[in-house]
CSV table of C-alpha atoms in Angstrom, one decimal:
chain,number,residue,atom,x,y,z
A,45,MET,CA,-19.0,65.8,-6.7
A,46,ALA,CA,-20.5,62.7,-8.4
A,47,GLY,CA,-17.1,61.4,-9.2
A,48,GLY,CA,-15.8,62.0,-5.7
A,49,ALA,CA,-18.8,60.2,-4.2
A,50,LEU,CA,-18.2,57.3,-6.6
A,51,VAL,CA,-14.6,57.0,-5.6
A,52,LYS,CA,-15.6,57.1,-1.9
A,53,ILE,CA,-18.1,54.3,-2.4
A,54,VAL,CA,-15.5,52.2,-4.3
A,55,HIS,CA,-13.0,52.9,-1.6
A,56,THR,CA,-15.4,51.9,1.1
A,57,MET,CA,-16.4,48.7,-0.7
A,58,TRP,CA,-12.8,47.8,-1.3
A,59,PHE,CA,-12.0,48.0,2.5
A,60,PHE,CA,-15.2,46.2,3.4
A,61,CYS,CA,-14.3,43.3,1.1
A,62,GLY,CA,-10.8,42.9,2.7
A,63,HIS,CA,-11.8,43.4,6.3
A,64,ILE,CA,-10.7,40.7,8.7
A,65,HIS,CA,-14.2,40.6,10.3
A,66,LEU,CA,-15.6,39.6,6.9
A,67,THR,CA,-13.1,36.8,6.8
A,68,LEU,CA,-14.2,35.4,10.1
A,69,VAL,CA,-17.9,35.7,9.1
A,70,ILE,CA,-17.2,33.8,5.8
A,71,ILE,CA,-15.2,31.1,7.6
A,72,GLY,CA,-18.0,30.7,10.2
A,73,LEU,CA,-20.6,30.3,7.5
A,74,MET,CA,-18.5,27.8,5.7
A,75,MET,CA,-18.2,25.7,8.8
A,76,VAL,CA,-22.0,25.8,9.2
A,77,ASP,CA,-22.5,24.9,5.6
A,78,LEU,CA,-20.1,22.0,5.7
A,79,PHE,CA,-21.9,20.7,8.9
A,80,VAL,CA,-25.2,20.8,7.0
A,81,GLY,CA,-23.7,19.2,3.9
A,82,TYR,CA,-22.2,16.3,5.9
A,83,HIS,CA,-25.5,14.4,6.0
A,84,PRO,CA,-26.3,14.4,2.3
A,85,LEU,CA,-22.7,13.7,1.4
A,86,LYS,CA,-22.6,10.7,3.7
A,87,HIS,CA,-26.0,9.3,2.8
A,88,HIS,CA,-26.2,10.2,-0.9
A,89,PRO,CA,-22.7,9.8,-2.2
A,90,GLU,CA,-24.0,8.7,-5.6
A,91,LEU,CA,-25.2,12.2,-6.2
A,92,PHE,CA,-21.7,13.7,-5.8
A,93,ALA,CA,-19.4,11.0,-7.3
A,94,PRO,CA,-20.1,12.0,-10.9
A,95,ILE,CA,-18.5,15.5,-10.3
A,96,ASN,CA,-15.1,14.0,-11.0
A,97,ASP,CA,-16.2,12.5,-14.3
A,98,MET,CA,-18.6,15.2,-15.6
A,99,GLY,CA,-17.1,18.4,-14.3
A,100,PHE,CA,-18.9,20.8,-12.0
A,101,TYR,CA,-20.8,22.7,-14.7
A,102,LYS,CA,-22.4,19.6,-16.3
A,103,TRP,CA,-23.1,18.1,-12.9
A,104,SER,CA,-24.8,21.3,-11.7
A,105,MET,CA,-27.1,21.2,-14.8
A,106,THR,CA,-28.1,17.6,-14.1
A,107,TYR,CA,-27.7,16.2,-10.6
A,108,GLY,CA,-27.2,19.5,-8.9
A,109,VAL,CA,-30.5,21.1,-10.2
A,110,HIS,CA,-32.7,18.0,-10.0
A,111,TYR,CA,-31.6,17.1,-6.4
A,112,LEU,CA,-31.4,20.6,-5.1
A,113,LYS,CA,-32.6,19.5,-1.7
A,114,HIS,CA,-29.4,17.5,-1.2
A,115,THR,CA,-27.0,19.6,-3.3
A,116,ALA,CA,-27.8,23.2,-2.3
A,117,TRP,CA,-25.1,23.2,0.4
A,118,LEU,CA,-22.5,22.7,-2.3
A,119,PHE,CA,-23.6,25.6,-4.4
A,120,ILE,CA,-23.6,27.7,-1.2
A,121,LEU,CA,-20.0,26.5,-0.4
A,122,VAL,CA,-18.8,27.5,-3.9
A,123,GLY,CA,-20.3,31.0,-3.4
A,124,LEU,CA,-18.6,31.2,0.0
A,125,LEU,CA,-15.3,30.1,-1.4
A,126,ALA,CA,-15.6,32.7,-4.1
A,127,SER,CA,-16.3,35.3,-1.4
A,128,LEU,CA,-13.3,34.2,0.6
A,129,SER,CA,-11.1,34.4,-2.5
A,130,ILE,CA,-12.2,38.0,-3.1
A,131,ASN,CA,-11.6,38.8,0.6
A,132,THR,CA,-8.1,37.2,0.5
A,133,PHE,CA,-7.2,39.0,-2.7
A,134,VAL,CA,-8.3,42.4,-1.4
A,135,CYS,CA,-6.7,42.0,2.0
A,136,THR,CA,-3.4,40.7,0.6
A,137,THR,CA,-3.2,43.4,-2.1
A,138,HIS,CA,-3.9,46.1,0.5
A,139,ARG,CA,-1.1,44.8,2.7
A,140,MET,CA,1.3,44.3,-0.2
A,141,THR,CA,0.7,47.9,-1.3
A,142,LYS,CA,1.6,49.1,2.2
A,143,LEU,CA,4.8,47.1,2.2
A,144,ILE,CA,5.9,48.3,-1.2
A,145,LYS,CA,5.2,52.0,-0.1
A,146,HIS,CA,7.4,51.5,3.0
A,147,ARG,CA,10.1,49.3,1.4
A,148,SER,CA,12.7,51.9,2.1
A,149,SER,CA,12.3,51.3,5.9
A,150,PHE,CA,13.8,47.8,5.5
A,151,SER,CA,17.5,47.5,6.1
A,152,THR,CA,18.2,45.3,3.1
A,153,PRO,CA,16.2,44.3,-0.1
A,154,ILE,CA,16.4,40.6,1.1
A,155,GLN,CA,14.6,41.5,4.3
A,156,PHE,CA,11.9,43.2,2.3
A,157,LEU,CA,11.6,40.2,0.0
A,158,PHE,CA,11.2,37.8,2.9
A,159,ARG,CA,8.5,40.0,4.4
A,160,LEU,CA,6.5,39.3,1.3
A,161,SER,CA,6.4,35.6,2.0
A,162,PRO,CA,3.0,35.3,3.6
A,163,HIS,CA,1.4,37.3,0.8
A,164,ILE,CA,3.2,35.1,-1.8
A,165,MET,CA,1.5,32.1,-0.1
A,166,HIS,CA,-1.9,33.9,-0.2
A,167,TYR,CA,-1.6,34.7,-3.9
A,168,SER,CA,-0.5,31.1,-4.5
A,169,MET,CA,-3.6,29.7,-2.8
A,170,LEU,CA,-5.7,32.0,-5.0
A,171,LEU,CA,-3.9,30.7,-8.1
A,172,MET,CA,-4.6,27.1,-7.0
A,173,PHE,CA,-8.3,28.0,-6.5
A,174,LEU,CA,-8.4,29.5,-9.9
A,175,GLY,CA,-6.9,26.3,-11.4
A,176,TYR,CA,-9.4,24.1,-9.7
A,177,LEU,CA,-12.2,26.4,-10.8
A,178,ILE,CA,-11.0,26.1,-14.4
A,179,SER,CA,-10.7,22.4,-14.1
A,180,TYR,CA,-14.2,21.9,-12.8
A,181,LEU,CA,-15.7,24.2,-15.4
A,182,GLY,CA,-13.7,23.4,-18.5
A,183,ALA,CA,-12.1,20.0,-18.1
A,184,GLY,CA,-13.1,17.3,-20.5
A,185,THR,CA,-13.2,13.6,-19.5
A,186,HIS,CA,-13.4,10.5,-21.7
A,187,MET,CA,-14.9,7.7,-19.6
A,188,GLY,CA,-15.1,4.0,-20.4
A,189,LYS,CA,-12.1,3.8,-22.7
A,190,VAL,CA,-11.0,0.1,-22.9
A,191,LEU,CA,-7.6,-0.7,-24.3
A,192,LEU,CA,-6.7,-4.2,-25.7
A,193,PRO,CA,-3.1,-5.2,-26.3
A,194,GLY,CA,-2.0,-4.1,-29.8
A,195,ILE,CA,-5.3,-2.3,-30.5
A,196,SER,CA,-5.4,1.5,-30.9
A,197,ILE,CA,-8.1,4.0,-30.1
A,198,SER,CA,-8.3,7.5,-31.5
A,199,LEU,CA,-9.4,10.8,-29.8
A,200,SER,CA,-10.8,13.7,-31.8
A,201,SER,CA,-10.0,16.4,-29.2
A,202,PRO,CA,-7.1,16.5,-28.9
A,203,ALA,CA,-6.3,14.5,-32.1
A,204,CYS,CA,-4.1,11.6,-31.1
A,205,THR,CA,-3.9,7.8,-31.1
A,206,ILE,CA,-3.4,5.7,-28.0
A,207,THR,CA,-2.2,2.1,-28.2
A,208,LEU,CA,-1.6,-0.5,-25.5
A,209,LYS,CA,1.7,-2.0,-26.4
A,210,LYS,CA,2.3,-4.3,-23.4
A,211,LEU,CA,0.4,-5.4,-20.3
A,212,ASP,CA,2.2,-6.9,-17.3
A,213,ILE,CA,0.2,-8.1,-14.3
A,214,ASP,CA,1.9,-9.4,-11.2
A,215,TYR,CA,0.1,-12.1,-9.2
A,216,TYR,CA,0.6,-13.1,-5.6
A,217,ARG,CA,2.6,-16.4,-5.5
A,218,GLY,CA,2.9,-17.1,-1.8
A,219,ASP,CA,0.5,-18.6,0.7
A,220,ARG,CA,1.2,-16.4,3.8
A,221,ILE,CA,-1.8,-14.0,3.1
A,222,ALA,CA,-5.1,-15.8,3.1
A,223,HIS,CA,-7.3,-15.5,0.0
A,224,MET,CA,-4.6,-13.7,-2.0
A,225,GLU,CA,-3.2,-16.7,-3.8
A,226,LYS,CA,-3.0,-16.0,-7.6
A,227,ARG,CA,-4.7,-12.6,-7.2
A,228,ALA,CA,-3.3,-9.5,-9.0
A,229,ILE,CA,-1.2,-7.3,-6.8
A,230,ASN,CA,0.3,-4.9,-9.4
A,231,VAL,CA,-0.3,-3.9,-13.0
A,232,LYS,CA,1.9,-2.0,-15.5
A,233,ALA,CA,0.8,-1.1,-19.0
A,234,VAL,CA,3.1,0.2,-21.6
A,235,ILE,CA,1.2,2.9,-23.6
A,236,GLU,CA,2.1,4.6,-26.9
A,237,ILE,CA,0.6,8.0,-27.6
A,238,LYS,CA,1.2,9.8,-30.8
A,239,ASN,CA,-0.2,12.6,-32.9
A,240,ASP,CA,1.1,14.5,-36.0
A,241,HIS,CA,3.9,16.2,-34.2
A,242,ARG,CA,5.3,13.8,-31.5
A,243,GLN,CA,5.2,10.3,-30.0
A,244,LYS,CA,5.6,9.0,-26.5
A,245,HIS,CA,6.0,5.6,-24.8
A,246,ALA,CA,5.3,5.5,-21.1
A,247,THR,CA,4.2,3.1,-18.3
A,248,LEU,CA,0.8,3.4,-16.8
A,249,GLY,CA,-0.1,2.2,-13.3
A,250,PHE,CA,-2.7,2.9,-10.6
A,251,ASN,CA,-0.5,5.6,-9.0
A,252,GLN,CA,1.3,6.4,-12.2
A,253,PRO,CA,-0.7,8.4,-14.7
A,254,ILE,CA,0.7,9.4,-18.1
A,255,TYR,CA,0.8,13.0,-19.2
A,256,PHE,CA,0.7,13.9,-22.8
A,257,SER,CA,-0.1,17.6,-23.0
A,258,PRO,CA,-2.9,18.6,-22.8
A,259,ILE,CA,-4.3,15.2,-21.7
A,260,SER,CA,-3.6,12.8,-18.8
A,261,ILE,CA,-4.4,9.1,-18.8
A,262,HIS,CA,-5.4,7.3,-15.6
A,263,LEU,CA,-5.8,3.6,-14.9
A,264,LYS,CA,-9.3,2.7,-13.6
A,265,ASP,CA,-9.5,-1.1,-13.9
A,266,PHE,CA,-7.9,-4.1,-15.6
A,267,ALA,CA,-8.4,-7.8,-16.2
A,268,PRO,CA,-7.8,-10.6,-15.5
A,269,LYS,CA,-7.5,-10.1,-11.7
A,270,THR,CA,-6.6,-13.8,-11.0
A,271,SER,CA,-4.2,-16.1,-12.8
A,272,GLY,CA,-4.8,-19.7,-13.8
A,273,GLY,CA,-8.0,-21.4,-15.0
A,274,MET,CA,-9.5,-20.5,-18.4
A,275,GLU,CA,-7.7,-18.0,-20.5
A,276,ARG,CA,-9.4,-14.6,-20.3
A,277,ARG,CA,-9.0,-11.5,-22.4
A,278,ARG,CA,-6.5,-9.0,-21.1
A,279,PHE,CA,-7.4,-5.3,-21.1
A,280,ILE,CA,-7.3,-2.1,-19.2
A,281,HIS,CA,-10.0,0.5,-18.5
A,282,VAL,CA,-8.7,4.0,-18.6
A,283,ILE,CA,-10.0,7.5,-17.9
A,284,ILE,CA,-8.6,10.3,-20.2
A,285,LYS,CA,-8.7,13.8,-18.9
A,286,ASN,CA,-8.1,17.1,-20.7
A,287,ASP,CA,-7.6,19.5,-17.8
A,288,PRO,CA,-6.7,23.1,-18.7
A,289,GLY,CA,-6.5,24.1,-15.0
A,290,LYS,CA,-3.7,21.8,-13.9
A,291,TYR,CA,-1.0,24.3,-15.0
A,292,TYR,CA,-2.4,26.9,-12.7
A,293,TYR,CA,-2.4,24.8,-9.5
A,294,PHE,CA,1.0,23.3,-10.3
A,295,VAL,CA,2.5,26.8,-10.5
A,296,GLY,CA,0.5,27.8,-7.4
A,297,MET,CA,1.9,24.8,-5.5
A,298,LEU,CA,5.5,25.8,-6.5
A,299,CYS,CA,4.9,29.4,-5.5
A,300,PHE,CA,3.3,28.4,-2.2
A,301,THR,CA,6.3,26.2,-1.4
A,302,LEU,CA,8.7,29.0,-2.3
A,303,GLY,CA,6.7,31.4,0.0
A,304,LEU,CA,6.7,28.8,2.8
A,305,PHE,CA,10.5,28.4,2.6
A,306,MET,CA,10.9,32.1,2.6
A,307,TYR,CA,8.7,32.5,5.6
A,308,LEU,CA,10.5,29.8,7.6
A,309,TRP,CA,13.9,31.2,6.7
A,310,GLU,CA,12.8,34.7,7.8
A,311,LYS,CA,11.7,33.2,11.2
A,312,LYS,CA,15.0,31.3,11.5
A,313,VAL,CA,17.0,34.5,10.8
A,314,LYS,CA,14.9,36.5,13.3
A,315,LYS,CA,15.5,33.9,15.9
A,316,GLY,CA,19.2,33.8,15.3
A,317,GLU,CA,19.4,37.6,15.5
A,318,PHE,CA,17.5,37.5,18.8
A,319,LYS,CA,20.0,35.0,20.2
A,320,VAL,CA,23.0,37.1,19.1
A,321,SER,CA,21.6,40.3,20.5
A,322,HIS,CA,20.6,38.6,23.7
A,323,GLY,CA,24.0,37.1,24.1
A,324,GLN,CA,25.7,40.5,23.5
A,325,LYS,CA,23.4,42.0,26.1
A,326,THR,CA,24.4,39.3,28.6
A,327,ASN,CA,28.1,39.8,28.0
A,328,LYS,CA,27.7,43.5,28.8
């Protein structure tokens, strides 16, 4: 009796967690929470900017706790996102189970596979959420790393050496744009990264990070920003990230794209079948 009651309770909770009404409630609460959070986010951006550098866990232990009046909405949002993820997982798994049980009712295996496309996209979104969660909780960031031409810096975790081999800065030479004469318009830095097992040469730019698993290097600043005048020291300021979650959301993005193409293809096939059947009916 006790075992049967426990199974019934678990069964009831499972269906409650995946109910569409719960989804609507969570989304409604998220909208209210985001509306409340708009004011502190707009008027106190300095409290939230360090999240990208420190990670969510360290930020929550410092800025988040000490300025709870302005940051409570973000903690609530994280809880609501977690609830929405659980709701999506339960709902998708329930529908997937039903489809698998009735797979024999589909005319072809391809038709059954295409019918799974929305659920593939849902699981992919959950995988991306997991990746971002891992990134915010476990990512390590090295801030304030300055590279000078020909000078190397060393990292302890992971153990590697980074050297700025060449720095090319393009300056505006024309006079058609006011106040842009001799100002930098593009920068490219040739970086060498090596450890005990491998070595890599790559070009770093503002929209061109360098990936050397498990780290990525991002350009933050550089100098000099103008040409001419006194000779100034050339350097770049980089941010080095060790992000264990990036593989999850990259795979999630690929799976989501696959599911989206499957969904669109299924709709296209259905539309084509409708036109054919409609035409046959007209001919009769």
